[in-house]
Amino acid sequence: MVQPYNSSDDKKNEVRAMFNNIARNYDLLNHLLSLGIDVLWRKRIIRILQSYKPDNVLDIATGTADLAIMAAKVGVRSVAGIDLSEMMIEEGNNKVSACSLTKIIKLEVGDAEQLPYKDEMFDAATVAFGVRNFADLKAGLRDINRVLKSGAPFIILEFSKPVVFPVKQLYHFYSFYILPLLGRVISKDKRAYMYLPESINVFPAGDDFLEIMSECGFSGLKQIPLSFRIATIYVGHKS
Ligand SMILES: C[S@@+](CC[C@H](N)C(=O)[O-])C[C@H]1O[C@@H](n2cnc3c(N)ncnc32)[C@H](O)[C@@H]1O
């Protein structure tokens, strides 16, 4: 299993430590390293979410709350955001306050694999760039399924791998050479931006990921490749 620091600690502790380390610079690096494209991808998720008209949404691995804030801004009445990393949640809470959205968005520290919510609570759930970091992917997806109402959508945005020439080759060079260098200089965390392409490389994408969603209780599945498949949106519904 690819882990951020490849120490003897388990993946969950390492992921938490890594995001605590990079939380202060996370937004800057996110937008810089993706050349701002991540914002367009998140907007796409929000358009899909809006089509379901959910009242209450759970944003898992919410990080600094970008997606939660976008959901609240398009009229979702209540957004719960949960994340393993205390520092990411702190950054998120600062942004939620700055946007005067504290009545709508509630963020808390917690684990996607053991969500602190009752069964069938949410009209919809989202995860952006989070599932790749779960220590136990299926445990996470199953617990997300548990807290969704029957038929509710689960919308995931995750990196995948481009397959066409020359995007595949350019992307490989960028993600394994340029991105770790810039990430190391700005975040001061040597491993965080090496872990990013390594974890994308081993993560099940496309049909393989849909298969796992199906095993975890989702149906009505579809995938939407974005930007030559650099990322993919997956949509499923609680069966
Ligand atoms: C790449 S960040 C994405 C943050 C945010 N969703 C975004 O789009 O910018 C991944 C986040 O997943 C969180 N995470 C990883 N495993 C988690 C788990 N088991 N439960 C909750 N959050 C988790 C990390 O702490 C981190 O904040």
Coordinates of N, CA and C and ligand atoms in Angstrom, one line a residue:
M1 N 0.9 -1.2 0.0 CA 0.0 0.0 0.0 C 0.9 1.3 0.0
V2 N 0.5 2.2 -0.9 CA 1.3 3.5 -0.9 C 0.9 4.4 0.3
Q3 N 1.8 4.8 1.0 CA 1.5 5.7 2.2 C 2.3 7.0 2.1
P4 N 1.9 8.1 2.7 CA 2.6 9.3 2.6 C 4.1 9.2 3.0
Y5 N 4.3 8.6 4.2 CA 5.7 8.7 4.6 C 6.4 7.3 4.7
N6 N 5.6 6.2 4.3 CA 6.1 4.9 4.3 C 6.9 4.5 5.6
S7 N 6.3 5.0 6.7 CA 6.9 4.6 8.0 C 6.2 3.4 8.6
S8 N 6.4 3.0 9.8 CA 5.8 1.8 10.3 C 4.3 2.1 10.8
D9 N 4.0 3.4 10.8 CA 2.7 3.9 11.3 C 1.6 3.5 10.2
D10 N 0.3 3.4 10.6 CA -0.7 3.0 9.6 C -1.0 4.2 8.7
K11 N -1.7 3.8 7.6 CA -1.9 4.8 6.5 C -2.8 6.0 7.1
K12 N -3.8 5.7 7.9 CA -4.7 6.7 8.4 C -3.9 7.8 9.2
N13 N -3.0 7.3 10.1 CA -2.2 8.3 10.9 C -1.3 9.1 10.0
E14 N -0.7 8.4 9.0 CA 0.2 9.2 8.1 C -0.6 10.2 7.3
V15 N -1.8 9.8 6.8 CA -2.6 10.8 6.0 C -2.9 12.0 6.9
R16 N -3.4 11.7 8.1 CA -3.7 12.8 9.0 C -2.5 13.7 9.3
A17 N -1.4 13.1 9.5 CA -0.2 13.9 9.8 C 0.2 14.7 8.6
M18 N 0.1 14.1 7.4 CA 0.5 14.8 6.2 C -0.4 16.0 5.9
F19 N -1.7 15.8 6.0 CA -2.6 17.0 5.8 C -2.5 18.0 6.9
N20 N -2.2 17.6 8.1 CA -1.9 18.6 9.2 C -0.7 19.4 8.8
N21 N 0.3 18.8 8.2 CA 1.5 19.5 7.8 C 1.3 20.5 6.7
I22 N 0.5 20.1 5.7 CA 0.4 21.0 4.5 C -0.9 21.9 4.5
A23 N -1.7 21.8 5.6 CA -3.0 22.5 5.6 C -2.8 24.0 5.3
R24 N -1.8 24.7 5.9 CA -1.7 26.1 5.7 C -1.5 26.5 4.2
N25 N -0.8 25.6 3.5 CA -0.5 25.9 2.1 C -1.3 25.2 1.1
Y26 N -2.3 24.4 1.6 CA -3.0 23.4 0.8 C -3.8 24.1 -0.4
D27 N -4.5 25.2 0.0 CA -5.3 25.9 -1.1 C -4.4 26.5 -2.2
L28 N -3.4 27.1 -1.7 CA -2.5 27.7 -2.7 C -1.9 26.7 -3.7
L29 N -1.4 25.6 -3.1 CA -0.8 24.5 -3.9 C -1.8 23.9 -4.8
N30 N -3.0 23.7 -4.3 CA -4.1 23.0 -5.0 C -4.3 23.8 -6.3
H31 N -4.5 25.1 -6.2 CA -4.9 25.9 -7.4 C -3.7 26.1 -8.3
L32 N -2.5 26.3 -7.7 CA -1.3 26.5 -8.5 C -0.9 25.2 -9.3
L33 N -0.9 24.1 -8.6 CA -0.4 22.9 -9.2 C -1.4 22.3 -10.2
S34 N -2.7 22.6 -10.0 CA -3.7 22.2 -11.0 C -3.9 23.3 -12.1
L35 N -3.2 24.4 -12.0 CA -3.4 25.5 -12.9 C -4.8 26.0 -12.8
G36 N -5.4 25.9 -11.7 CA -6.8 26.4 -11.5 C -7.9 25.5 -12.0
I37 N -7.5 24.4 -12.6 CA -8.6 23.5 -13.2 C -9.4 22.8 -12.1
D38 N -8.8 22.6 -10.9 CA -9.6 22.0 -9.8 C -10.9 22.7 -9.6
V39 N -10.9 24.1 -9.7 CA -12.1 24.9 -9.5 C -13.2 24.5 -10.5
L40 N -12.8 24.3 -11.7 CA -13.8 23.9 -12.8 C -14.3 22.5 -12.5
W41 N -13.5 21.6 -12.0 CA -14.0 20.3 -11.7 C -15.0 20.3 -10.6
R42 N -14.6 21.1 -9.6 CA -15.6 21.2 -8.4 C -16.9 21.8 -8.8
K43 N -16.8 22.8 -9.8 CA -18.1 23.4 -10.3 C -19.0 22.3 -10.9
R44 N -18.3 21.4 -11.6 CA -19.0 20.3 -12.3 C -19.8 19.5 -11.3
I45 N -19.1 19.1 -10.2 CA -19.7 18.3 -9.1 C -21.0 19.1 -8.6
I46 N -20.8 20.4 -8.4 CA -21.9 21.2 -7.8 C -23.1 21.2 -8.8
R47 N -22.8 21.3 -10.1 CA -23.9 21.3 -11.0 C -24.7 19.9 -10.9
I48 N -23.9 18.8 -10.8 CA -24.6 17.5 -10.7 C -25.4 17.5 -9.4
L49 N -24.8 17.9 -8.3 CA -25.4 17.9 -7.0 C -26.7 18.7 -7.0
Q50 N -26.7 19.9 -7.7 CA -27.9 20.8 -7.7 C -29.0 20.1 -8.4
S51 N -28.7 19.2 -9.4 CA -29.8 18.6 -10.2 C -30.6 17.7 -9.3
Y52 N -30.1 17.3 -8.1 CA -30.9 16.4 -7.2 C -31.7 17.3 -6.2
K53 N -31.4 18.6 -6.1 CA -32.1 19.5 -5.1 C -32.0 19.0 -3.7
P54 N -30.8 18.6 -3.2 CA -30.8 18.1 -1.8 C -30.9 19.2 -0.8
D55 N -31.5 18.9 0.4 CA -31.6 19.8 1.5 C -30.4 19.7 2.3
N56 N -30.0 18.5 2.6 CA -28.8 18.3 3.5 C -27.8 17.4 2.8
V57 N -26.5 17.9 2.9 CA -25.4 17.2 2.1 C -24.3 16.9 3.1
L58 N -23.7 15.8 2.9 CA -22.5 15.4 3.7 C -21.3 15.5 2.7
D59 N -20.3 16.4 3.1 CA -19.1 16.4 2.3 C -18.0 15.7 3.1
I60 N -17.6 14.6 2.6 CA -16.6 13.8 3.3 C -15.2 14.1 2.8
A61 N -14.2 14.1 3.7 CA -12.8 14.5 3.4 C -12.9 16.0 2.9
T62 N -13.7 16.7 3.7 CA -14.0 18.1 3.2 C -12.8 19.0 3.2
G63 N -11.7 18.7 3.9 CA -10.5 19.5 3.9 C -10.7 20.9 4.3
T64 N -10.4 21.8 3.4 CA -10.5 23.3 3.7 C -11.9 23.8 3.2
A65 N -12.8 22.9 3.0 CA -14.2 23.1 2.8 C -14.6 23.8 1.5
D66 N -13.8 23.7 0.5 CA -14.1 24.4 -0.8 C -15.5 23.9 -1.3
L67 N -15.6 22.6 -1.3 CA -16.9 22.0 -1.9 C -18.1 22.4 -1.0
A68 N -17.9 22.3 0.3 CA -19.0 22.6 1.2 C -19.4 24.0 1.0
I69 N -18.5 24.9 0.8 CA -18.8 26.3 0.6 C -19.5 26.5 -0.7
M70 N -19.1 25.9 -1.7 CA -19.7 26.0 -3.0 C -21.2 25.5 -3.0
A71 N -21.4 24.4 -2.2 CA -22.7 23.8 -2.1 C -23.6 24.8 -1.4
A72 N -23.1 25.4 -0.3 CA -23.9 26.3 0.5 C -24.3 27.5 -0.4
K73 N -23.4 27.9 -1.2 CA -23.6 29.1 -2.0 C -24.6 28.9 -3.1
V74 N -24.9 27.6 -3.5 CA -25.9 27.4 -4.5 C -27.2 27.0 -3.8
G75 N -27.3 27.2 -2.5 CA -28.6 27.0 -1.9 C -28.9 25.8 -1.1
V76 N -27.9 24.9 -1.0 CA -28.1 23.7 -0.1 C -28.3 24.2 1.3
R77 N -29.4 23.8 2.0 CA -29.7 24.4 3.3 C -28.8 24.0 4.4
S78 N -28.2 22.8 4.4 CA -27.4 22.4 5.5 C -26.3 21.5 4.9
V79 N -25.0 21.8 5.3 CA -23.9 21.0 4.8 C -23.1 20.6 6.0
A80 N -22.9 19.3 6.1 CA -22.0 18.7 7.2 C -20.7 18.4 6.5
G81 N -19.5 18.8 7.0 CA -18.3 18.5 6.4 C -17.4 17.7 7.5
I82 N -16.8 16.7 7.1 CA -16.0 15.9 8.0 C -14.7 15.6 7.4
D83 N -13.6 15.6 8.3 CA -12.3 15.3 7.8 C -11.4 14.8 8.9
L84 N -10.5 14.0 8.6 CA -9.5 13.4 9.6 C -8.6 14.4 10.2
S85 N -8.3 15.5 9.4 CA -7.2 16.4 9.8 C -7.7 17.6 10.5
E86 N -7.3 17.8 11.7 CA -7.7 18.9 12.6 C -7.3 20.2 11.9
M87 N -6.1 20.3 11.3 CA -5.6 21.5 10.7 C -6.4 21.9 9.5
M88 N -6.8 20.9 8.7 CA -7.6 21.2 7.5 C -8.9 21.7 7.9
I89 N -9.5 21.2 9.0 CA -10.8 21.6 9.5 C -10.6 23.1 10.0
E90 N -9.5 23.3 10.7 CA -9.3 24.7 11.2 C -9.3 25.7 10.0
E91 N -8.6 25.4 9.0 CA -8.5 26.2 7.8 C -9.9 26.4 7.2
G92 N -10.6 25.3 7.1 CA -12.0 25.3 6.5 C -12.9 26.2 7.4
N93 N -12.8 26.1 8.7 CA -13.7 26.9 9.5 C -13.4 28.4 9.4
N94 N -12.1 28.7 9.2 CA -11.8 30.1 8.9 C -12.5 30.6 7.6
K95 N -12.5 29.8 6.6 CA -13.1 30.2 5.3 C -14.6 30.3 5.5
V96 N -15.2 29.3 6.2 CA -16.6 29.3 6.4 C -17.1 30.6 7.1
S97 N -16.3 31.0 8.1 CA -16.6 32.2 8.9 C -16.5 33.4 8.0
A98 N -15.4 33.4 7.2 CA -15.1 34.6 6.3 C -16.3 34.7 5.3
C99 N -16.9 33.6 4.9 CA -18.0 33.7 3.9 C -19.4 33.8 4.6
S100 N -19.4 34.0 6.0 CA -20.6 34.1 6.8 C -21.6 32.9 6.5
L101 N -21.0 31.7 6.5 CA -21.8 30.5 6.2 C -21.9 29.6 7.4
T102 N -21.6 30.1 8.6 CA -21.5 29.2 9.8 C -22.9 28.6 10.2
K103 N -24.0 29.3 9.8 CA -25.3 28.7 10.1 C -25.6 27.5 9.2
I104 N -25.0 27.5 8.0 CA -25.3 26.4 7.1 C -24.3 25.3 7.1
I105 N -23.0 25.6 7.3 CA -22.0 24.6 7.2 C -21.4 24.3 8.6
K106 N -21.5 23.0 8.9 CA -20.9 22.6 10.2 C -19.7 21.6 9.9
L107 N -18.5 21.9 10.3 CA -17.4 21.1 10.0 C -17.0 20.4 11.3
E108 N -16.5 19.1 11.1 CA -16.0 18.4 12.3 C -14.9 17.5 11.9
V109 N -14.1 17.2 12.9 CA -13.0 16.2 12.7 C -13.6 14.8 12.9
G110 N -13.3 13.9 11.9 CA -13.9 12.5 12.0 C -13.4 11.7 10.9
D111 N -13.8 10.4 11.0 CA -13.2 9.4 10.0 C -14.4 8.9 9.1
A112 N -14.1 9.0 7.8 CA -15.1 8.5 6.8 C -15.4 7.0 7.0
E113 N -14.5 6.3 7.6 CA -14.8 4.9 7.8 C -15.6 4.5 9.0
Q114 N -15.8 5.6 9.9 CA -16.7 5.4 11.1 C -17.4 6.7 11.3
L115 N -18.3 7.0 10.4 CA -19.0 8.3 10.4 C -19.8 8.5 11.7
P116 N -19.8 9.6 12.3 CA -20.5 9.8 13.6 C -22.0 10.3 13.3
Y117 N -22.7 9.6 12.3 CA -24.0 10.0 12.0 C -24.9 8.8 12.0
K118 N -26.2 9.0 12.2 CA -27.2 7.9 12.2 C -27.4 7.4 10.8
D119 N -28.0 6.3 10.6 CA -28.3 5.7 9.3 C -29.3 6.7 8.6
E120 N -29.2 6.7 7.2 CA -30.1 7.4 6.4 C -30.4 8.8 6.7
M121 N -29.3 9.6 7.0 CA -29.5 11.0 7.4 C -29.5 12.0 6.3
F122 N -28.7 11.6 5.2 CA -28.4 12.7 4.2 C -29.1 12.5 2.9
D123 N -29.4 13.6 2.2 CA -30.0 13.6 0.9 C -28.9 13.3 -0.2
A124 N -27.7 13.6 0.1 CA -26.6 13.5 -0.9 C -25.3 13.5 -0.1
A125 N -24.3 12.9 -0.8 CA -22.9 12.9 -0.2 C -21.9 13.2 -1.3
T126 N -20.8 13.9 -1.0 CA -19.8 14.3 -2.0 C -18.4 14.0 -1.3
V127 N -17.5 13.6 -2.2 CA -16.1 13.5 -1.8 C -15.2 14.0 -2.9
A128 N -14.4 15.0 -2.7 CA -13.4 15.5 -3.7 C -12.0 15.2 -3.3
F129 N -11.3 14.4 -4.1 CA -9.9 14.0 -3.9 C -9.7 13.4 -2.5
G130 N -10.7 12.7 -2.0 CA -10.6 12.1 -0.7 C -10.5 10.6 -0.7
V131 N -11.2 9.9 -1.5 CA -11.3 8.4 -1.4 C -10.0 7.7 -1.6
R132 N -9.1 8.4 -2.4 CA -7.8 7.8 -2.7 C -6.9 7.7 -1.4
N133 N -7.3 8.5 -0.4 CA -6.5 8.6 0.8 C -7.1 7.7 1.9
F134 N -8.3 7.1 1.7 CA -8.9 6.3 2.7 C -7.9 5.1 3.0
A135 N -7.8 4.7 4.3 CA -7.0 3.6 4.6 C -7.7 2.3 4.1
D136 N -9.0 2.3 4.3 CA -9.8 1.1 3.9 C -10.9 1.6 3.0
L137 N -10.7 1.6 1.7 CA -11.6 2.2 0.8 C -13.0 1.7 0.9
K138 N -13.2 0.4 1.0 CA -14.5 -0.2 1.0 C -15.2 0.1 2.3
A139 N -14.5 0.1 3.4 CA -15.1 0.5 4.7 C -15.6 1.9 4.6
G140 N -14.9 2.8 4.0 CA -15.3 4.2 3.8 C -16.6 4.2 3.0
L141 N -16.6 3.6 1.8 CA -17.7 3.7 0.9 C -19.0 3.0 1.6
R142 N -18.8 2.0 2.3 CA -19.9 1.3 3.0 C -20.5 2.2 4.0
D143 N -19.7 2.9 4.8 CA -20.2 3.7 5.8 C -20.9 5.0 5.3
I144 N -20.4 5.4 4.1 CA -21.1 6.6 3.5 C -22.4 6.1 3.0
N145 N -22.5 4.9 2.4 CA -23.7 4.3 2.0 C -24.7 4.2 3.2
R146 N -24.3 3.8 4.3 CA -25.1 3.7 5.5 C -25.8 5.0 5.8
V147 N -25.1 6.1 5.8 CA -25.7 7.4 6.2 C -26.6 8.1 5.2
L148 N -26.6 7.6 4.0 CA -27.4 8.2 2.9 C -28.8 7.6 2.9
K149 N -29.8 8.5 2.5 CA -31.2 8.0 2.4 C -31.3 7.1 1.2
S150 N -32.2 6.2 1.1 CA -32.4 5.3 0.0 C -32.5 6.1 -1.3
G151 N -31.7 5.7 -2.3 CA -31.8 6.4 -3.6 C -30.9 7.6 -3.7
A152 N -30.4 8.1 -2.6 CA -29.6 9.3 -2.6 C -28.3 9.2 -3.4
P153 N -27.9 10.3 -4.0 CA -26.7 10.3 -4.8 C -25.4 10.4 -4.0
F154 N -24.4 9.8 -4.5 CA -23.1 9.9 -3.9 C -22.2 10.3 -5.1
I155 N -21.6 11.5 -5.0 CA -20.8 12.0 -6.1 C -19.3 12.2 -5.7
I156 N -18.5 11.6 -6.5 CA -17.0 11.5 -6.1 C -16.2 12.2 -7.2
L157 N -15.3 13.0 -6.8 CA -14.3 13.5 -7.8 C -12.9 13.0 -7.3
E158 N -12.2 12.3 -8.3 CA -10.9 11.8 -7.9 C -10.0 11.8 -9.1
F159 N -8.7 11.9 -8.9 CA -7.7 11.8 -10.0 C -7.8 10.5 -10.6
S160 N -7.6 10.5 -11.9 CA -7.5 9.2 -12.6 C -6.2 9.3 -13.5
K161 N -6.1 8.5 -14.5 CA -4.9 8.6 -15.3 C -5.2 8.8 -16.8
P162 N -4.6 9.9 -17.4 CA -4.9 10.0 -18.9 C -4.3 8.9 -19.6
V163 N -4.9 8.5 -20.8 CA -4.4 7.4 -21.5 C -4.0 7.7 -22.9
V164 N -4.3 8.9 -23.4 CA -4.0 9.2 -24.8 C -2.7 10.0 -24.9
F165 N -1.9 9.7 -26.0 CA -0.7 10.3 -26.3 C -1.1 11.7 -26.9
P166 N -0.4 12.8 -26.5 CA 0.8 12.9 -25.7 C 0.4 13.3 -24.2
V167 N -0.9 13.4 -24.0 CA -1.3 13.9 -22.6 C -0.8 13.0 -21.6
K168 N -0.8 11.7 -21.8 CA -0.3 10.7 -20.9 C 1.1 10.9 -20.5
Q169 N 2.0 11.1 -21.5 CA 3.4 11.3 -21.3 C 3.7 12.7 -20.6
L170 N 3.0 13.7 -21.1 CA 3.2 15.1 -20.4 C 2.7 15.0 -19.0
Y171 N 1.6 14.4 -18.7 CA 1.0 14.4 -17.4 C 2.0 13.6 -16.5
H172 N 2.5 12.5 -17.0 CA 3.5 11.7 -16.2 C 4.7 12.5 -15.8
F173 N 5.2 13.2 -16.8 CA 6.4 14.1 -16.5 C 6.1 15.1 -15.5
Y174 N 4.9 15.8 -15.7 CA 4.5 16.9 -14.8 C 4.3 16.3 -13.4
S175 N 3.6 15.2 -13.3 CA 3.2 14.8 -11.9 C 4.3 14.1 -11.1
F176 N 5.3 13.5 -11.8 CA 6.3 12.8 -11.1 C 7.6 13.7 -11.0
Y177 N 7.7 14.7 -11.7 CA 9.0 15.6 -11.7 C 8.7 17.0 -11.2
I178 N 7.8 17.7 -11.9 CA 7.6 19.1 -11.6 C 6.8 19.3 -10.3
L179 N 5.6 18.6 -10.2 CA 4.7 18.7 -9.1 C 5.4 18.4 -7.7
P180 N 6.2 17.3 -7.6 CA 6.8 17.1 -6.3 C 7.8 18.2 -6.0
L181 N 8.5 18.7 -7.0 CA 9.5 19.8 -6.7 C 8.8 21.1 -6.2
L182 N 7.8 21.5 -6.9 CA 7.0 22.7 -6.5 C 6.4 22.5 -5.1
G183 N 5.8 21.3 -5.0 CA 5.1 21.0 -3.7 C 6.1 21.0 -2.5
R184 N 7.3 20.4 -2.8 CA 8.3 20.4 -1.7 C 8.7 21.8 -1.3
V185 N 9.0 22.6 -2.3 CA 9.5 24.0 -2.0 C 8.4 24.8 -1.2
I186 N 7.2 24.7 -1.7 CA 6.1 25.5 -1.1 C 5.6 24.9 0.2
S187 N 5.3 23.6 0.3 CA 4.7 23.0 1.5 C 5.8 22.7 2.5
K188 N 7.0 22.6 2.1 CA 8.1 22.1 3.0 C 8.0 20.7 3.5
D189 N 7.0 20.0 2.9 CA 6.8 18.5 3.2 C 7.4 17.7 2.0
K190 N 8.5 17.1 2.3 CA 9.3 16.4 1.2 C 8.4 15.3 0.5
R191 N 7.6 14.6 1.3 CA 6.9 13.4 0.8 C 5.5 13.7 0.2
A192 N 4.8 14.8 0.7 CA 3.4 15.0 0.4 C 3.1 15.0 -1.1
Y193 N 4.0 15.7 -1.9 CA 3.7 15.8 -3.3 C 4.4 14.7 -4.1
M194 N 5.1 13.8 -3.4 CA 5.5 12.5 -4.1 C 4.4 11.5 -3.9
Y195 N 3.8 11.5 -2.7 CA 2.7 10.6 -2.4 C 1.5 10.8 -3.4
L196 N 1.3 12.1 -3.8 CA 0.2 12.4 -4.7 C 0.2 11.6 -6.0
P197 N 1.3 11.7 -6.8 CA 1.3 10.9 -8.0 C 1.4 9.4 -7.7
E198 N 2.1 9.0 -6.7 CA 2.2 7.6 -6.4 C 0.8 7.0 -6.0
S199 N 0.1 7.7 -5.2 CA -1.2 7.2 -4.8 C -2.2 7.2 -6.0
I200 N -2.1 8.2 -6.9 CA -3.0 8.2 -8.1 C -2.6 7.0 -9.0
N201 N -1.4 6.6 -9.1 CA -0.9 5.5 -9.9 C -1.5 4.2 -9.5
V202 N -1.6 4.0 -8.2 CA -2.1 2.7 -7.7 C -3.6 2.6 -7.5
F203 N -4.3 3.8 -7.6 CA -5.7 3.8 -7.2 C -6.6 3.3 -8.3
P204 N -7.6 2.4 -8.0 CA -8.5 1.9 -9.0 C -9.3 2.9 -9.6
A205 N -9.2 3.2 -10.9 CA -9.9 4.2 -11.6 C -10.9 3.7 -12.6
G206 N -11.8 4.5 -13.1 CA -12.7 4.1 -14.2 C -13.6 2.9 -13.8
D207 N -13.7 1.9 -14.6 CA -14.6 0.8 -14.4 C -14.3 0.1 -13.1
D208 N -13.0 0.0 -12.8 CA -12.6 -0.7 -11.6 C -13.2 0.0 -10.3
F209 N -13.2 1.3 -10.4 CA -13.8 2.0 -9.2 C -15.3 1.8 -9.1
L210 N -15.9 1.9 -10.3 CA -17.4 1.6 -10.3 C -17.8 0.3 -9.8
E211 N -16.9 -0.7 -10.1 CA -17.1 -2.1 -9.6 C -17.1 -2.1 -8.0
I212 N -16.1 -1.3 -7.5 CA -16.0 -1.2 -6.0 C -17.3 -0.5 -5.4
M213 N -17.7 0.6 -6.1 CA -18.9 1.3 -5.6 C -20.1 0.3 -5.6
S214 N -20.2 -0.5 -6.7 CA -21.3 -1.5 -6.7 C -21.2 -2.5 -5.6
E215 N -20.0 -3.0 -5.3 CA -19.9 -3.9 -4.2 C -20.2 -3.3 -2.8
C216 N -20.1 -1.9 -2.8 CA -20.4 -1.2 -1.5 C -21.8 -0.7 -1.4
G217 N -22.7 -1.2 -2.3 CA -24.1 -0.8 -2.2 C -24.6 0.3 -3.0
F218 N -23.9 0.7 -4.1 CA -24.4 1.8 -4.9 C -24.8 1.2 -6.3
S219 N -25.8 1.8 -6.9 CA -26.3 1.4 -8.2 C -26.5 2.7 -9.0
G220 N -27.0 2.5 -10.3 CA -27.2 3.7 -11.1 C -25.9 4.4 -11.3
L221 N -24.9 3.6 -11.6 CA -23.5 4.2 -11.6 C -23.1 4.8 -12.9
K222 N -22.4 5.9 -12.9 CA -21.8 6.4 -14.1 C -20.5 7.2 -13.8
Q223 N -19.7 7.3 -14.8 CA -18.4 8.0 -14.7 C -18.3 9.1 -15.7
I224 N -17.7 10.2 -15.4 CA -17.6 11.3 -16.3 C -16.1 11.7 -16.3
P225 N -15.4 11.3 -17.4 CA -13.9 11.7 -17.4 C -13.8 13.2 -17.6
L226 N -12.8 13.8 -17.0 CA -12.6 15.2 -17.1 C -11.2 15.5 -17.6
S227 N -11.0 16.5 -18.4 CA -9.7 16.9 -18.9 C -8.8 15.7 -19.3
F228 N -9.2 15.1 -20.3 CA -8.4 13.9 -20.8 C -8.2 12.8 -19.8
R229 N -9.2 12.7 -18.9 CA -9.2 11.7 -17.8 C -8.1 11.9 -16.7
I230 N -7.7 13.2 -16.6 CA -6.8 13.5 -15.5 C -7.6 13.3 -14.2
A231 N -8.8 13.6 -14.2 CA -9.7 13.4 -13.1 C -11.0 12.7 -13.6
T232 N -11.8 12.1 -12.7 CA -13.1 11.5 -13.1 C -14.1 11.8 -12.0
I233 N -15.3 12.1 -12.5 CA -16.4 12.2 -11.5 C -17.2 10.9 -11.6
Y234 N -17.4 10.3 -10.4 CA -18.2 9.1 -10.4 C -19.5 9.4 -9.7
V235 N -20.6 8.9 -10.2 CA -21.9 9.1 -9.5 C -22.6 7.8 -9.3
G236 N -23.1 7.6 -8.1 CA -23.8 6.3 -7.7 C -25.0 6.7 -6.8
H237 N -25.9 5.8 -6.6 CA -27.0 6.0 -5.8 C -27.2 4.9 -4.8
K238 N -27.6 5.2 -3.6 CA -27.7 4.1 -2.6 C -28.8 3.2 -3.1
S239 N -28.5 1.9 -3.1 CA -29.4 0.9 -3.7 C -30.6 0.7 -2.7
Ligands
LIG1 C1 -6.7 16.1 -1.1 S1 -7.6 16.5 0.4 C2 -9.1 17.0 -0.4 C3 -9.8 18.1 0.4 C4 -11.0 18.7 -0.2 N1 -12.1 17.7 -0.4 C5 -10.7 19.3 -1.5 O1 -11.4 19.1 -2.5 O2 -9.8 20.2 -1.6 C6 -8.0 15.0 1.0 C7 -8.6 15.1 2.4 O3 -9.1 13.8 2.8 C8 -9.0 13.7 4.2 N2 -9.1 12.3 4.6 C9 -8.3 11.2 4.2 N3 -8.8 10.1 4.7 C10 -9.9 10.4 5.4 C11 -10.8 9.7 6.2 N4 -10.7 8.4 6.4 N5 -11.9 10.3 6.8 C12 -12.0 11.6 6.6 N6 -11.2 12.4 5.9 C13 -10.1 11.8 5.3 C14 -7.6 14.3 4.5 O4 -7.5 14.6 5.8 C15 -7.6 15.5 3.5 O5 -8.1 16.7 4.1

